XYZ file of C-alpha atoms in Angstrom:
314
model
C 22.845 25.866 -108.716
C 20.161 23.574 -107.379
C 17.540 24.659 -104.949
C 15.044 22.567 -102.826
C 12.219 24.517 -101.170
C 11.419 22.554 -97.947
C 7.470 23.620 -97.424
C 6.215 22.298 -93.807
C 1.988 22.119 -93.886
C -0.526 21.200 -92.013
C -4.079 21.024 -93.817
C -2.975 24.793 -95.567
C -3.609 23.016 -98.734
C -5.665 26.120 -100.666
C -2.720 28.595 -99.267
C 0.184 25.657 -100.447
C -1.490 25.149 -103.924
C -1.426 29.282 -104.409
C 2.147 29.114 -102.874
C 3.304 26.786 -105.233
C 1.852 28.759 -108.586
C 3.777 31.777 -106.851
C 6.989 29.710 -106.442
C 7.130 28.632 -110.180
C 6.197 31.994 -111.483
C 9.198 33.450 -109.740
C 11.721 30.569 -110.065
C 10.762 30.097 -113.914
C 12.602 33.467 -114.510
C 16.071 32.031 -112.381
C 19.028 30.445 -113.540
C 19.170 28.005 -110.883
C 17.241 24.723 -110.884
C 14.387 24.317 -108.257
C 12.553 21.377 -106.375
C 10.291 21.339 -103.672
C 9.863 19.292 -100.697
C 6.193 19.833 -98.980
C 6.552 18.248 -95.506
C 2.733 17.007 -94.871
C 3.066 17.449 -90.972
C 0.125 14.361 -90.681
C -2.776 16.492 -91.824
C -6.197 15.463 -91.024
C -7.411 16.589 -94.431
C -6.404 14.923 -97.728
C -4.631 16.609 -100.044
C -6.320 18.241 -102.869
C -5.963 16.938 -106.368
C -4.504 20.361 -107.710
C -1.592 19.497 -105.116
C -1.191 15.836 -106.311
C -1.531 16.689 -109.876
C 1.021 19.753 -110.395
C 3.598 19.141 -112.530
C 5.277 22.964 -113.166
C 8.449 21.902 -110.964
C 9.779 18.818 -109.467
C 7.637 18.243 -106.304
C 7.831 15.671 -103.705
C 5.504 14.863 -100.511
C 7.032 13.615 -97.245
C 4.104 12.248 -95.608
C 4.729 12.071 -91.619
C 3.054 9.113 -89.515
C 2.027 11.736 -86.951
C 1.680 15.282 -86.352
C 5.149 16.788 -84.749
C 4.405 20.373 -85.251
C 6.083 23.037 -87.235
C 9.502 23.337 -86.092
C 9.919 19.440 -86.303
C 8.451 18.907 -89.691
C 11.041 21.326 -90.834
C 13.807 19.327 -88.959
C 12.754 16.004 -90.902
C 11.902 17.803 -93.935
C 15.552 19.646 -94.238
C 17.559 16.039 -93.080
C 15.632 14.188 -95.699
C 16.564 16.455 -98.124
C 20.081 16.511 -96.858
C 20.636 12.644 -97.782
C 18.951 12.522 -100.701
C 22.265 14.676 -101.468
C 20.389 15.826 -104.960
C 20.785 20.008 -103.907
C 23.132 22.715 -103.472
C 20.990 24.948 -101.260
C 17.966 24.259 -99.416
C 15.762 27.073 -98.538
C 12.997 26.784 -95.930
C 9.473 28.506 -96.123
C 5.926 28.477 -94.886
C 3.074 27.455 -96.273
C 1.095 30.260 -95.828
C 2.582 32.706 -98.351
C 3.909 35.027 -95.428
C 7.310 34.015 -96.649
C 6.946 35.397 -99.804
C 7.945 33.909 -103.233
C 9.090 37.195 -104.409
C 11.888 37.514 -102.029
C 13.455 34.169 -103.220
C 15.661 35.819 -105.617
C 17.099 37.870 -103.001
C 17.451 35.018 -100.651
C 19.676 33.473 -103.132
C 21.615 36.986 -103.760
C 22.143 36.566 -100.010
C 23.713 33.398 -99.975
C 25.935 33.758 -102.809
C 27.114 37.244 -101.253
C 27.484 35.307 -98.155
C 29.392 31.676 -98.967
C 29.316 29.067 -96.271
C 26.670 31.333 -94.065
C 22.734 30.532 -93.411
C 21.147 33.482 -94.405
C 18.015 34.240 -92.541
C 14.711 36.979 -93.577
C 14.848 39.675 -90.709
C 11.515 41.034 -90.753
C 11.022 44.853 -91.403
C 7.114 44.749 -91.383
C 4.438 42.359 -90.173
C 0.711 42.569 -90.982
C -1.065 40.395 -88.053
C -3.312 41.951 -85.897
C -2.231 44.571 -83.267
C -2.898 42.274 -80.253
C -0.615 39.317 -81.911
C 2.004 41.932 -82.714
C 1.729 42.971 -78.934
C 2.410 40.090 -77.475
C 5.149 39.113 -80.167
C 6.712 41.801 -79.059
C 6.765 40.806 -75.428
C 8.004 37.363 -76.256
C 10.938 38.892 -78.276
C 11.678 41.380 -74.947
C 11.317 38.126 -72.677
C 13.484 36.042 -74.939
C 16.320 38.590 -74.863
C 15.942 39.391 -71.116
C 16.273 35.521 -70.431
C 19.090 34.305 -73.145
C 20.839 37.594 -74.022
C 19.990 37.401 -77.554
C 17.774 39.359 -79.558
C 15.763 37.236 -82.264
C 14.551 38.940 -85.304
C 13.992 35.907 -87.840
C 11.921 32.949 -88.120
C 12.381 29.951 -90.192
C 12.575 31.378 -93.803
C 16.245 30.731 -94.407
C 18.429 29.481 -97.158
C 21.407 27.348 -96.284
C 24.323 25.779 -98.276
C 24.424 22.114 -98.603
C 27.614 22.272 -96.379
C 26.148 24.073 -93.439
C 23.048 21.682 -93.382
C 25.478 18.565 -92.616
C 25.875 20.261 -89.524
C 22.386 21.959 -88.981
C 21.082 18.043 -88.901
C 23.309 17.374 -86.289
C 22.115 19.817 -83.809
C 19.330 18.266 -81.266
C 17.643 21.879 -80.602
C 16.562 22.355 -83.876
C 13.917 19.623 -82.971
C 12.276 22.422 -80.668
C 12.674 25.376 -82.260
C 14.901 25.629 -85.548
C 16.405 29.529 -86.019
C 16.800 28.921 -82.406
C 19.130 26.101 -82.576
C 21.151 27.213 -85.371
C 21.526 30.284 -82.927
C 22.771 27.986 -80.255
C 25.314 25.640 -82.613
C 27.280 28.565 -83.001
C 27.433 28.072 -87.031
C 27.642 31.056 -89.283
C 24.402 32.999 -90.145
C 23.579 36.302 -90.993
C 19.901 37.989 -92.029
C 18.662 40.287 -94.803
C 15.920 42.950 -94.209
C 12.174 41.664 -96.064
C 8.923 42.409 -95.365
C 6.777 39.689 -94.362
C 3.595 38.748 -96.642
C 0.281 38.481 -96.054
C -1.269 34.903 -95.583
C -2.730 33.520 -99.013
C -5.710 31.424 -97.920
C -7.561 30.441 -94.864
C -6.531 31.366 -91.302
C -3.659 31.507 -89.057
C -3.145 28.634 -86.539
C -0.821 30.478 -84.728
C -2.984 31.828 -81.913
C -2.114 32.815 -78.611
C -1.491 29.619 -76.982
C 0.500 28.445 -80.111
C 2.405 31.658 -79.646
C 3.124 30.714 -76.014
C 4.219 27.428 -77.291
C 6.406 28.444 -79.757
C 8.139 31.018 -77.417
C 8.320 28.076 -74.607
C 9.996 26.024 -77.259
C 12.523 28.903 -78.042
C 13.741 29.572 -74.689
C 14.241 25.896 -73.983
C 16.289 25.467 -76.470
C 19.062 28.099 -74.108
C 17.966 26.268 -70.687
C 21.592 26.583 -69.752
C 21.839 30.410 -70.127
C 18.267 31.079 -69.074
C 19.283 28.850 -65.935
C 22.564 30.765 -65.127
C 20.553 34.006 -65.578
C 17.802 33.046 -63.229
C 20.517 31.317 -60.627
C 21.934 34.992 -60.517
C 18.794 36.475 -59.866
C 17.882 34.483 -57.137
C 21.343 35.062 -55.660
C 20.603 38.935 -56.019
C 17.151 38.371 -54.345
C 18.674 36.352 -50.983
C 21.584 38.789 -50.990
C 18.938 41.832 -51.140
C 16.859 40.177 -48.541
C 19.809 39.705 -46.264
C 20.649 43.073 -46.549
C 16.937 43.681 -45.851
C 16.715 41.636 -42.651
C 19.995 43.455 -41.419
C 18.720 46.916 -41.557
C 15.218 46.160 -40.283
C 17.316 44.379 -37.285
C 19.430 47.310 -36.876
C 16.852 49.767 -36.975
C 15.070 47.902 -34.262
C 18.011 47.140 -31.798
C 19.925 50.401 -32.295
C 17.712 53.382 -33.166
C 14.103 55.112 -31.560
C 12.612 54.754 -34.689
C 11.241 51.068 -34.856
C 7.182 50.870 -34.929
C 5.652 47.887 -32.593
C 5.216 44.798 -35.010
C 6.833 46.321 -37.783
C 10.099 44.617 -37.508
C 8.920 40.962 -37.052
C 6.651 41.533 -40.293
C 9.535 42.737 -42.513
C 11.889 39.769 -41.053
C 9.335 37.438 -42.033
C 8.382 38.623 -45.586
C 12.452 38.734 -46.254
C 12.711 35.305 -44.915
C 10.087 34.276 -47.615
C 11.619 35.384 -50.211
C 14.760 33.911 -49.260
C 13.167 30.782 -48.909
C 11.701 31.198 -52.723
C 14.613 32.354 -54.160
C 16.301 29.143 -52.763
C 13.754 26.712 -54.090
C 14.190 28.407 -57.441
C 18.056 27.580 -57.395
C 17.236 24.515 -56.327
C 14.954 23.555 -59.037
C 17.343 25.161 -61.575
C 19.923 23.080 -60.888
C 18.094 19.914 -60.883
C 16.829 21.083 -64.471
C 20.227 21.789 -65.718
C 21.648 18.458 -64.453
C 18.501 16.766 -66.367
C 19.194 18.211 -69.150
C 22.842 17.596 -69.219
C 22.124 13.689 -68.668
C 19.008 12.990 -70.830
C 19.687 11.545 -74.426
C 19.121 14.430 -76.949
C 16.923 13.785 -80.360
C 19.663 14.228 -83.245
C 17.872 14.595 -86.279
C 20.092 12.936 -88.633
C 20.012 10.026 -86.853
C 16.148 9.464 -86.023
C 14.734 11.368 -88.025
C 13.349 8.309 -90.508
C 11.166 7.580 -87.476
C 8.928 9.779 -88.159
C 8.167 9.333 -92.117
C 5.499 7.198 -93.293
C 6.118 7.568 -97.033
C 7.563 9.689 -99.756
C 5.413 10.468 -102.616
C 6.882 11.698 -105.830
C 4.435 14.050 -107.560
C 6.595 15.300 -110.314
C 9.993 14.022 -110.300
């Protein structure tokens, strides 16, 4: 059993070195053969000599020619591994240590117990600040409201090569890795695991990054979101029309009318109708544009972003 561990990284060399040591400590106790692929997302800091001189496990570093972000670095990394065709399973984990190396045996057990499935780590506990966890809970609630899907996992996963050949042809993973797999309707499952603590440095996932991450996840399901918002707009238009008819009936056929109130309410309901109509029109154009544009396919376009591939320890 050959497992390639894909780790995207951007300037996180202290945490990555500690992670590599923990990965080695865990993997050396397993029967599987392990290889590590680090995706250097065009970092502004040079790699440390400890990493370029690391020799405990086979290690290669994919250097990108521009910064593409965490999700896209994963897409490029797993596609490069797929076409290297030297692994049976691909395990994706972050460089900061929050995806715990000690959970690798459970991930392997999960994929062996679920042949052909992509296995994600479903987070049962997190260690971020209360404010971050609060906004993350809001993100999950909004995501479910807009898409009808509950998302309980991130990037930490393991997939067999048979699934990877389909994953790399899913254009949506370019914006959001796990969201793209959900959208693709491939077989996946999850196992409960606690999220670890960062090994070194500070997290780059601030409030702005969380919003961008959330928008990327929602964009994967843009058609579903558009349909739900369109139905909401139609409901608002219907309620506004009922409101106008009700106000008109009270004004014309009952003695309860107050001077001026009917005109004010009719104007307010008319504004709601106008705004809902504009939202509906905008959603139609968004969906039509999305359907007609050419999508990025990692399997076809990933090489455009690779500068060099460095073999540190083959």
